XYZ file of C-alpha atoms in Angstrom:
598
model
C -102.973 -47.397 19.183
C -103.246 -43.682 20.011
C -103.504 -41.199 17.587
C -102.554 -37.852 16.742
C -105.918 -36.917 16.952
C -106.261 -38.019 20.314
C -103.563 -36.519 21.752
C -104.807 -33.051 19.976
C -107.820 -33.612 21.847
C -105.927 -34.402 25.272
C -104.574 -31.576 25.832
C -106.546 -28.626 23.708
C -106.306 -25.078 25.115
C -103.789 -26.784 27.427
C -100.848 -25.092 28.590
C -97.946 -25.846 31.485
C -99.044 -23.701 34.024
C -102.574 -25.306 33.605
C -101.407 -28.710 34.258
C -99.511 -27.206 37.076
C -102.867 -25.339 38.354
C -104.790 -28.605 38.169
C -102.080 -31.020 39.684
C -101.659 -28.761 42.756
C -105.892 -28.884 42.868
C -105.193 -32.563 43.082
C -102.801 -32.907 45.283
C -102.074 -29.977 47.133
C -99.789 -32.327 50.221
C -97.745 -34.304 47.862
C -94.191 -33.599 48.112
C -93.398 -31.686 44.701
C -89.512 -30.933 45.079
C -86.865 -31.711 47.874
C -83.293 -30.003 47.619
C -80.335 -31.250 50.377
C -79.782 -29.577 53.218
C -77.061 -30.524 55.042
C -77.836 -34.513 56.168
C -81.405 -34.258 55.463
C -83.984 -32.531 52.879
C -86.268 -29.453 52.480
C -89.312 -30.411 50.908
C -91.893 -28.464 49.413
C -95.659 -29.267 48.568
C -97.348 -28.826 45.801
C -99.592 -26.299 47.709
C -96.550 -24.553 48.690
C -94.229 -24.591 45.789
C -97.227 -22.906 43.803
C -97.455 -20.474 46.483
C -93.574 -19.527 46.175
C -93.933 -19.393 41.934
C -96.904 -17.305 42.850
C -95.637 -14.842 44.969
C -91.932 -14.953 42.140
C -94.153 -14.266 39.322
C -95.257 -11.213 41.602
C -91.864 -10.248 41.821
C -91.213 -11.185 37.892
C -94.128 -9.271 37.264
C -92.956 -5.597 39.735
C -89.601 -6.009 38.295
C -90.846 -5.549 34.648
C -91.194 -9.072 33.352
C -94.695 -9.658 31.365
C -95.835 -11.250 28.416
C -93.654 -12.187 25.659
C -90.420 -11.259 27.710
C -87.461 -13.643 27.891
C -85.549 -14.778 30.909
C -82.106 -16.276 30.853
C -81.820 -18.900 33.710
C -78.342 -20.202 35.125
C -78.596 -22.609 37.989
C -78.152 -25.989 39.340
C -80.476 -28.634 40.076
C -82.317 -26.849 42.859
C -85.649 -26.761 44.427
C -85.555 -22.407 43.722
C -85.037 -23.496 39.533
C -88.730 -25.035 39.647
C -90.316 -21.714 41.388
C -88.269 -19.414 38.665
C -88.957 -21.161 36.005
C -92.635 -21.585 36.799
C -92.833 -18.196 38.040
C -92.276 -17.108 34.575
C -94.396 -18.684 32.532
C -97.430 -17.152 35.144
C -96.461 -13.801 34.333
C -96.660 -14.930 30.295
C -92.714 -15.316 29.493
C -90.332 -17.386 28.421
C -87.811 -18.803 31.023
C -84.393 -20.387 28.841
C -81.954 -22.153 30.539
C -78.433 -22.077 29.745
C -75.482 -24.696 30.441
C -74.002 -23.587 33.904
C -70.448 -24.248 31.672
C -71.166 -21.315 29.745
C -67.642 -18.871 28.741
C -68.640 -15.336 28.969
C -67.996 -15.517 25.594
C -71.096 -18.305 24.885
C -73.008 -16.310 27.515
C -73.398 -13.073 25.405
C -74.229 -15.282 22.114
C -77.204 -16.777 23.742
C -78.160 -13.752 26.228
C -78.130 -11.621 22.652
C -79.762 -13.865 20.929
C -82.759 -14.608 21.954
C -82.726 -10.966 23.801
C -83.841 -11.368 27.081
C -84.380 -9.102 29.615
C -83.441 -10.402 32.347
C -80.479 -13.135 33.715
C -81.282 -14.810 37.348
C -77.976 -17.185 38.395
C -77.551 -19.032 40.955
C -74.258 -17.598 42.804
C -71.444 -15.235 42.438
C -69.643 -18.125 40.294
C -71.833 -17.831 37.703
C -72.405 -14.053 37.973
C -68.928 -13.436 37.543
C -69.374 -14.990 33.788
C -71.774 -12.677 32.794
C -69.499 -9.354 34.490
C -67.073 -9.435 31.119
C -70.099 -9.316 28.516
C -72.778 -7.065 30.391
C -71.908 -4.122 28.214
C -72.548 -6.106 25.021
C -75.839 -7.355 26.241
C -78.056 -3.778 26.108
C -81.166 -5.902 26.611
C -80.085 -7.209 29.531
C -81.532 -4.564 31.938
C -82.016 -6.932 35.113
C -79.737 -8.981 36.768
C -80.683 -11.395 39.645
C -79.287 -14.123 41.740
C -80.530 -16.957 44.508
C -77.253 -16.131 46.687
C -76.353 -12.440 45.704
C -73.303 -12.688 48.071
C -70.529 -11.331 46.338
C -72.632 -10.067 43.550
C -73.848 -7.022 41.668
C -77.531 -8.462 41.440
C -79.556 -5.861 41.564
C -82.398 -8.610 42.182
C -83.035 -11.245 44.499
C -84.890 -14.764 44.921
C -85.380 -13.554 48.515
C -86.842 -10.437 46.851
C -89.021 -11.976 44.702
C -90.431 -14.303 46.605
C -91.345 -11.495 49.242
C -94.474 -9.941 47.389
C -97.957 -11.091 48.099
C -98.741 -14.314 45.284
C -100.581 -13.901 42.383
C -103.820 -15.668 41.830
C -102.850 -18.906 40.317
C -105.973 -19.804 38.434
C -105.862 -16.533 37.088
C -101.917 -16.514 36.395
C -102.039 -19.807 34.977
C -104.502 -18.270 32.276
C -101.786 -15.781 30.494
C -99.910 -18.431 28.606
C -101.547 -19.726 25.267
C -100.990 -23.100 23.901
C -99.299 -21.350 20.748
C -96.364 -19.237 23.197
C -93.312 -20.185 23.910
C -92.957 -22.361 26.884
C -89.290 -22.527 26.658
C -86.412 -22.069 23.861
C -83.591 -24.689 24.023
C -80.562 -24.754 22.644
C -78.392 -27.032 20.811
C -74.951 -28.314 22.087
C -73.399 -26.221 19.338
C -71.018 -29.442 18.261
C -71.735 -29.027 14.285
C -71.580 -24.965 14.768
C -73.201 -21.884 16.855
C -75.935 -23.374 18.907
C -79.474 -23.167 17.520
C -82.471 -21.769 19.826
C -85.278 -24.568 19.498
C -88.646 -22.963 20.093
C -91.250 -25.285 22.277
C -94.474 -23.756 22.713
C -96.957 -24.834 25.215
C -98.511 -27.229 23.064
C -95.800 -29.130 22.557
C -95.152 -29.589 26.027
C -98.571 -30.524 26.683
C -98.361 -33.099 24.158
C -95.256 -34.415 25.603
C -96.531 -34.876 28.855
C -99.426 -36.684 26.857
C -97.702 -38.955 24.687
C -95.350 -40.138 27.461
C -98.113 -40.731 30.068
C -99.843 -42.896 27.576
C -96.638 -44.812 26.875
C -96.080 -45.373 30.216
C -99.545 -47.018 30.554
C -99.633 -46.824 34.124
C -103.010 -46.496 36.574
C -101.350 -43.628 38.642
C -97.680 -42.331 38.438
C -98.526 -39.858 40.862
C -96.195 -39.135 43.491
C -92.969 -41.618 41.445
C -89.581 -40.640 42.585
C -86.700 -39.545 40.377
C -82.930 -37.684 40.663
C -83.489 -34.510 38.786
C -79.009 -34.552 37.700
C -79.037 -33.327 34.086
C -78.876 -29.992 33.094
C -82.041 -28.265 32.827
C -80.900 -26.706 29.519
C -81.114 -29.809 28.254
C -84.976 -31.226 26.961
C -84.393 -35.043 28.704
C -83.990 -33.254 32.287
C -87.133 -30.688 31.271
C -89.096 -32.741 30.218
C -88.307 -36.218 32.547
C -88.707 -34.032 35.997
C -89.729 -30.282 35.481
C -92.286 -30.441 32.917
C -93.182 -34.167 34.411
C -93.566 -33.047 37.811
C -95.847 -30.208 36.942
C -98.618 -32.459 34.758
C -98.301 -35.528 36.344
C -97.189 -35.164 39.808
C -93.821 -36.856 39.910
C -91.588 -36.113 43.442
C -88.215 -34.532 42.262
C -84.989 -35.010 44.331
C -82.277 -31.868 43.373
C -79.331 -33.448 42.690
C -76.796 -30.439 42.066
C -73.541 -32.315 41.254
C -73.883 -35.028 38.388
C -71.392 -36.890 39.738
C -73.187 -37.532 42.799
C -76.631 -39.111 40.963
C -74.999 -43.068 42.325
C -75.271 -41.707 45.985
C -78.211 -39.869 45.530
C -80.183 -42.628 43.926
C -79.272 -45.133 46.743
C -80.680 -42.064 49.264
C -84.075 -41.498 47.254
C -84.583 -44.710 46.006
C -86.274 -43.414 42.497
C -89.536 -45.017 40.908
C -88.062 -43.710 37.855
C -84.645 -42.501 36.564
C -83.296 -41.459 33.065
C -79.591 -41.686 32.683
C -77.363 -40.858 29.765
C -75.126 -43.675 29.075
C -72.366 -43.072 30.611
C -74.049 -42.855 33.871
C -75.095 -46.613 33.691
C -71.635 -47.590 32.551
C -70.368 -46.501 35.381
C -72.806 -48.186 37.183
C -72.406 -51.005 35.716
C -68.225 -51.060 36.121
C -68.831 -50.381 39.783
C -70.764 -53.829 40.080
C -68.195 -55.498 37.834
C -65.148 -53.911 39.978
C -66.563 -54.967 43.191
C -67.093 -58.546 42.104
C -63.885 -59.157 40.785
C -62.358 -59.327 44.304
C -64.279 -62.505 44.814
C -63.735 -64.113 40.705
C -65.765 -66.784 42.227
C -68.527 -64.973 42.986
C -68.284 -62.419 40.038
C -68.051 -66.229 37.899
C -71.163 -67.117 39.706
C -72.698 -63.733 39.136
C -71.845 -64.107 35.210
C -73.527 -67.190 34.730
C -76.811 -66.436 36.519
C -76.811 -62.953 34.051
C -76.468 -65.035 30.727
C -78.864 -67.482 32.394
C -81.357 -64.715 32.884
C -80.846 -62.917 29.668
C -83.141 -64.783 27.380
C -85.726 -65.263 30.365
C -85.694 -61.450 30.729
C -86.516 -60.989 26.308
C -89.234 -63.323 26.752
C -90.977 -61.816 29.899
C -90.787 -58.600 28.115
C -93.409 -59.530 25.737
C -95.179 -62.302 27.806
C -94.068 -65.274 26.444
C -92.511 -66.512 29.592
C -92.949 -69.808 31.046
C -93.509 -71.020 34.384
C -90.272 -72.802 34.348
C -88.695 -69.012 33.149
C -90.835 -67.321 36.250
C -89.351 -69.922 38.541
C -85.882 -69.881 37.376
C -85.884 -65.924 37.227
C -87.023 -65.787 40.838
C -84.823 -68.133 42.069
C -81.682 -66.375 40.628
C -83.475 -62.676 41.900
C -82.923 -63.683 44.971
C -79.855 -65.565 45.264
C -77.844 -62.723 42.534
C -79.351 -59.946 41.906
C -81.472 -58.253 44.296
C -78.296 -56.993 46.601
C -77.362 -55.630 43.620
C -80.370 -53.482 42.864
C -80.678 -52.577 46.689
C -76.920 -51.623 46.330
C -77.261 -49.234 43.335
C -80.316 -47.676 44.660
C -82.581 -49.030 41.861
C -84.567 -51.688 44.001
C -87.916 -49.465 43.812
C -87.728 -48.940 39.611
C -90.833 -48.378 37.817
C -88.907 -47.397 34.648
C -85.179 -47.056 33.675
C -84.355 -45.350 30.849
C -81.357 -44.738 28.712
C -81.158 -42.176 26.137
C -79.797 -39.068 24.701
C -77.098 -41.181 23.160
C -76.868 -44.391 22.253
C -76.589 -47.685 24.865
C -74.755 -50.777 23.873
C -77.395 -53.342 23.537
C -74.959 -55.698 25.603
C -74.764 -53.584 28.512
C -78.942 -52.917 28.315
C -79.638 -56.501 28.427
C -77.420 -56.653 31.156
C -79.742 -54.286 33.268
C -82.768 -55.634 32.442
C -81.375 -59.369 33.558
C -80.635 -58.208 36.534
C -84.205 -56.890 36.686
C -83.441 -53.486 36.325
C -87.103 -52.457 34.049
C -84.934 -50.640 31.650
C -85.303 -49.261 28.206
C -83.937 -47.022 25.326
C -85.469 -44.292 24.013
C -84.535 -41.904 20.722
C -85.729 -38.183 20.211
C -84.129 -35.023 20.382
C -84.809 -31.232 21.642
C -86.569 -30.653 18.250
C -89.437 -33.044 19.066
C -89.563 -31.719 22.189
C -87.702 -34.734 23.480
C -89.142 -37.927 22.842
C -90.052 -39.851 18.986
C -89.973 -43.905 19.760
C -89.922 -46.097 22.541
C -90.871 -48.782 24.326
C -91.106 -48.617 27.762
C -92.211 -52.255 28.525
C -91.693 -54.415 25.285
C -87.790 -53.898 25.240
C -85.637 -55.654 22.028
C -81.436 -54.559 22.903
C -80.182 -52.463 20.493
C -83.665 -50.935 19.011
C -85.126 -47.628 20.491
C -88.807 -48.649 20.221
C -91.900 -48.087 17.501
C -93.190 -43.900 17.705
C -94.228 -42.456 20.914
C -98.107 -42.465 20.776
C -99.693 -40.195 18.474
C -96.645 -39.340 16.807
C -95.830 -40.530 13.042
C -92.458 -41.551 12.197
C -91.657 -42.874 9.166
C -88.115 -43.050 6.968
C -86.991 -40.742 4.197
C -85.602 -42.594 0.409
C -81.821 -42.046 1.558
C -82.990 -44.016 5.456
C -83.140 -41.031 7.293
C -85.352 -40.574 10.488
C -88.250 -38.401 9.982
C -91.695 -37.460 12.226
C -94.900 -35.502 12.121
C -97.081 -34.516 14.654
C -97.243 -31.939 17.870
C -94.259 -33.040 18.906
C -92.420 -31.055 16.057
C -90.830 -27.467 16.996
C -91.837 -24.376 16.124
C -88.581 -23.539 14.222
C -85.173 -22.177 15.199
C -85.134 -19.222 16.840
C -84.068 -16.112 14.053
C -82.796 -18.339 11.912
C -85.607 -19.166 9.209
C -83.502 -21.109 6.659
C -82.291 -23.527 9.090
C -85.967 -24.253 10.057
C -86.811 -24.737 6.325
C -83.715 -26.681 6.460
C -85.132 -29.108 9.487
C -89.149 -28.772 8.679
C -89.840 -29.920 5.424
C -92.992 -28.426 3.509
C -95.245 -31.725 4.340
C -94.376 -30.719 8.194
C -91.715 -34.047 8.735
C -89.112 -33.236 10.718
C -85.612 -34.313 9.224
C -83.563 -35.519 12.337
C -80.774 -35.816 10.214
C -80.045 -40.039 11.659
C -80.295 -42.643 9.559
C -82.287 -45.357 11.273
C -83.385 -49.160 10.517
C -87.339 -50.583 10.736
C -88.131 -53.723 11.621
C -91.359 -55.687 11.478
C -92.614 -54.797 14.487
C -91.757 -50.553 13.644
C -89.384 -50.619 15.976
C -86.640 -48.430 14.920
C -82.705 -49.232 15.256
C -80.782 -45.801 14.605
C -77.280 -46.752 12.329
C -75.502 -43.179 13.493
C -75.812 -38.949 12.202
C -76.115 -38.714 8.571
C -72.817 -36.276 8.962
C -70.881 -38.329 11.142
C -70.713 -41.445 8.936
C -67.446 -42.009 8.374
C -66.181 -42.535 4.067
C -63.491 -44.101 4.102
C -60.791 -43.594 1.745
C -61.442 -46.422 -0.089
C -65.024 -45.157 -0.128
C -66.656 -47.536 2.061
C -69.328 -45.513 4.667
C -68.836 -46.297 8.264
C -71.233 -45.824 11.493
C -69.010 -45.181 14.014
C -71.370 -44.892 17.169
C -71.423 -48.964 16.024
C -68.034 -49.454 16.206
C -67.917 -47.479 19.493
C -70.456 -49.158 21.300
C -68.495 -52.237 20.391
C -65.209 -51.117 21.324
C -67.083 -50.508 25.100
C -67.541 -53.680 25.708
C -63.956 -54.681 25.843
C -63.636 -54.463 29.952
C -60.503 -52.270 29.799
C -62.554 -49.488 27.640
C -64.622 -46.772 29.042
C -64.946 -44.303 26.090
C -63.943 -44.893 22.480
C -64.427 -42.514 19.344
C -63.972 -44.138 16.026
C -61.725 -42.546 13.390
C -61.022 -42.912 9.967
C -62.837 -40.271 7.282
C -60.682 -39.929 4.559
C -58.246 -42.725 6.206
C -56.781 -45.777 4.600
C -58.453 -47.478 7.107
C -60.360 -47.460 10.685
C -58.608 -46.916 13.677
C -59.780 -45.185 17.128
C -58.690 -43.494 20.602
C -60.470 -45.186 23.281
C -59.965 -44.295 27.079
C -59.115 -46.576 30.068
C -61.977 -47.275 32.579
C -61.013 -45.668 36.085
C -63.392 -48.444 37.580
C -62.177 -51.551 35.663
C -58.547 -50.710 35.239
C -57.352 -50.547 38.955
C -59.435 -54.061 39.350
C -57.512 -55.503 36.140
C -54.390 -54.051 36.906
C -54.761 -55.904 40.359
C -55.304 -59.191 39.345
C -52.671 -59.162 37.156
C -49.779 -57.581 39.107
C -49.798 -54.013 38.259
C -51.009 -52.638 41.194
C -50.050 -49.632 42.274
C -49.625 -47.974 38.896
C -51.480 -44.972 37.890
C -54.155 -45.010 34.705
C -51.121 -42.854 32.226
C -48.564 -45.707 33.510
C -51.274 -48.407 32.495
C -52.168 -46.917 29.116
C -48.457 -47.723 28.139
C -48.043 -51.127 29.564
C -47.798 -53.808 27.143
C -50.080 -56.516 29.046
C -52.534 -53.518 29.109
C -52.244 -52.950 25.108
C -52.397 -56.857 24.705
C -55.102 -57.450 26.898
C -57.195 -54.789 24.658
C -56.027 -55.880 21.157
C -57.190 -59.161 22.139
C -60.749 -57.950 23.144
C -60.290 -55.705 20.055
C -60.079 -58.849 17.924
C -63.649 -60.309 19.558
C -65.501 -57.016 19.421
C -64.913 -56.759 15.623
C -66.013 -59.897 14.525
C -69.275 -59.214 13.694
C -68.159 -56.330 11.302
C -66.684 -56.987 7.612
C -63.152 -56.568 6.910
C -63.635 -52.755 5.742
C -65.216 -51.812 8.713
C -63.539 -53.043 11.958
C -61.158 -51.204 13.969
C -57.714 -51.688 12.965
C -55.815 -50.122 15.243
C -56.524 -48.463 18.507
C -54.681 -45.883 20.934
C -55.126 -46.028 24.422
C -55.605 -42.734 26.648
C -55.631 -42.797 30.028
C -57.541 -39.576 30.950
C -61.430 -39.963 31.172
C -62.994 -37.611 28.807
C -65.249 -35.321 31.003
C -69.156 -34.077 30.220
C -69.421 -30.560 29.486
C -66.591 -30.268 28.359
C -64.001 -29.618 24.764
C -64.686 -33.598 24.406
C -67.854 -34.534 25.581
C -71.210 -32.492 25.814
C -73.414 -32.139 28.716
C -74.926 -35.688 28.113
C -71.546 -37.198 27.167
C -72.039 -37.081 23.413
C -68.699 -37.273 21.481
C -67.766 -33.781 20.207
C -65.934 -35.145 17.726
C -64.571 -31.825 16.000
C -62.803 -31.434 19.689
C -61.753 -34.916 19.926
C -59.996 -34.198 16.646
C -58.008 -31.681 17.543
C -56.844 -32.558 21.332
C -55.462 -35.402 20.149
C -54.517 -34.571 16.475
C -50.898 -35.894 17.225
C -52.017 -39.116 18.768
C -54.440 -39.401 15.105
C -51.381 -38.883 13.054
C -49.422 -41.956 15.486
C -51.888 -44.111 14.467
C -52.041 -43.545 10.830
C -47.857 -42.861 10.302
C -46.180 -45.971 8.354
């Protein structure tokens, strides 16, 4: 087992741009970053993506930026992010990316508050949300864009990258472990967001943990789908930070909703998706199949056949029979499948960010799809357990190496170690608040242990829902259950305060068409099927087999079916298509009140 100390001694005096300096030392050839052009892809080196951060940071550097500055960032995933974002930390400051959703409004809170100096967007879209606020921004002197069409950038990426390059063993020296490699903030659901402070030490030791976890002779070179929002720590730290100190290959994909198609074009070694993404996934199989029920039949029995082969060859107790069966139905089931989604070439698959219904993991990994779930959040700079190899459905994994987790009296999840922030950004008490004087980190989830430390996390200490009768609730449970009715794509429990449970849950646009065909409703739209009363049967009946393995006070009761998917980065969902539940609330206050009126 690793230890804290270890990893302290990893990466000591270590900073980004000094993994960055070293990889490119290494392997100066290796594709670094590829962006779409047109039908094919610009790739750049490592040798010559640290030639175009060095010759930005020049530009960073003549345009005023230095040491200690702050940069606000506002771009898609491109190939120019990873030069911007590098460039700044040679020239010692702090590059913060915010959500390319931002109002004007949200765009002045988190300009102002962590004062930077200067805002670099991507196009005149997301220039013309910073127009309405520039006056209230005074610290804002500099204002820069990739395509300045259209604009009033008074700075360009073609600018910057016009000046003769820095030295980069010399640049790479400005940072200290103990500055600020980034700031991140929070979604804002329980409030204003919160700037989380990373220094370079905790990204080193990020870097560190994970490449221990991942236990592998040389990841060098892997493939993955940078999709996420780089505001976001799971997209910094899976490709950006990744791809700096251990040489991953990132492929820009700009569009979220395009990560499907571009996965079956790259072919990624490894990919992290949210949960949502490998629903959807997952519903495209099961839609396709159903036109053939004999061959989706087929296709169900060889993925409960492989299901228990698939736990037991994840900790190598597998037997030559399981090895022979497994193969047999790999080739027969499930390998078109893989080579279909794109996920044939999988080193790793990973799920986090939110929770994944145990069901629909073991469902992946049957199909031999090397997938796992891991648990953190931006204040551990990302991740706290998992298990990358020894997988158990429905548990997020032992601590990452090094790291100490342990639980508080009242169950909550707590950790120590370099993976802990340096504190909220001007706001003191709410550090106290998180940071506890023993340095554990309160994540504020209330989690389970088993034998083997691997954690199981029951839901958010605030979102538990008391019933009226006094009875607390998880309701992430309840919701993952509710998903695996076929009709259900999205589901958010409901029932604090309430006489009893009840929930809104949201038609699948993959499964319901399919369903709707089979059973002589095609034709109508998703609103027309919400209302049908096959439709409503069909759910309260898979209602009826989800909640059976919850008591009587718990289950669902009664559920109200919405037609219109609920959208990420958005009043509903966040960028990583966690519930915001205070917006769920009030959209569909009216539709709350149906289910609850006697």
């Amino acid at each position: 087992m690793t230890t804290s100390a270890e990893i302290d001694a990893a990466v000591a005096g270590r900073t980004a741009p000094t993994y960055f300096r070293d990889t490119v030392a290494r392997i100066p050839d290796r594709v670094a970053v590829r962006g779409k052009v047109g039908d094919g892809w610009q790739e750049w080196t490592f040798a010559e993506l640290a030639d175009l951060a060095c010759r930005a940071a020049a530009g960073l550097a003549a345009a005023g930026v230095g040491p200690g500055d702050r940069i606000v960032v506002m771009m898609r995933n491109c190939p120019e992010f990873h030069v911007v974002d590098l460039a700044a930390l040679l020239v010692g400051a702090t590059p913060i990316s915010i959500y390319n959703s931002s109002s004007p409004d949200q765009i002045a809170y988190l300009v102002g508050h962590c004062g930077a100096t200067l805002a670099l967007v991507e196009d005149k879209s997301f220039a013309d949300r910073f127009a309405p606020v520039r006056g209230d921004l005074p610290h804002l002197t500099t204002m820069g864009a990739v395509h300045p069409e259209g604009t009033d950038a008074t700075l360009t990426y073609a600018e910057l990258i016009a000046h003769e390059p820095v030295d980069l063993a010399e640049a790479s020296t400005i940072c200290t472990p103990d500055d600020l490699a980034t700031i991140i903030y929070t979604s804002g659901t329980t409030g204003p967001p919160k700037g989380v402070m990373l220094s370079h030490s905790n990204v080193a030791w990020a870097g560190e943990s994970l490449r221990v976890a991942i236990d592998a002779d040389d990841s060098t070179g892997w493939r993955l789908v940078s999709y996420l929002p780089m505001a976001h720590i799971a997209e910094r730290i899976t490709s950006h930070y990744s791809m700096m100190m251990l040489g991953y290959e990132i492929s820009c994909c700009p569009e979220p909703g395009a990560v499907a198609q571009f996965a079956r074009e790259v072919r990624p070694q490894l990919m992290f998706g949210v949960p949502r993404v490998w629903e959807k996934m997952n519903a495209g199989v099961t839609a396709a199949l159903a036109a053939d029920p004999e061959k989706a039949r087929q296709f169900a029995d060889a993925v409960a056949a492989a299901r228990p082969i698939a736990d037991r060859r994840a900790f190598g107790t597998d037997t030559e029979e399981d090895r022979a069966t497994w193969d047999l139905l790999d080739q027969a089931a499930f390998q078109g499948i893989r080579q279909l989604l794109g996920l044939d070439d999988l080193k790793l698959a990973i799920s986090g960010a939110a929770p994944i219904p145990a069901d629909l993991l073991g469902w992946y990994r049957a199909i031999g799809v090397p997938m796992s779930e891991i648990y953190g959040m931006s204040e551990s700079t990302g991740p706290l357990t998992w298990a990358p190899y020894r997988v158990k459905p429905g548990r997020v994994g032992p601590a990452v190496p090094g790291l100490e987790v342990a639980r508080a009296e009242d169950g909550e999840v707590v950790c120590r170690g370099g993976l802990v922030f340096q504190g909220y950004l001007n706001q003191p008490d709410a550090t106290a608040e998180a940071i506890d004087p023993d340095g554990w980190l309160h994540t504020g989830d209330i989690g389970e242990i088993d034998d083997d430390g691997y954690y199981r996390i029951v839901d958010r200490k605030k979102e538990l829902i008391i019933t009226a009768g006094g009875k607390n609730i998880s309701p992430a449970n309840l919701e993952a259950a509710l998903k695996s009715i076929p009709l259900v794509g999205q589901a958010c429990a409901i029932g604090d305060q309430r006489p009893f449970v009840a929930a809104l849950v949201v038609l699948d646009p993959d499964e319901a068409p399919v369903w709707a065909k089979q059973h002589g409703l095609e034709g109508l739209t998703l609103a027309e099927l919400a209302n049908q009363p096959d439709v409503l049967a069909a759910i309260d009946e898979g209602l009826a087999t989800a909640m059976a393995g919850f008591n009587n006070a718990e289950r669902v009761k009664k559920v109200k079916v919405l037609a219109d998917e609920w959208l990420p980065d958005s009043e509903l969902l966040t960028p990583t298509s966690k519930l915001k539940r205070r917006g769920i609330h009030a959209t569909f206050a009216a539709e709350i009140e149906q289910l609850y009126a006697r």
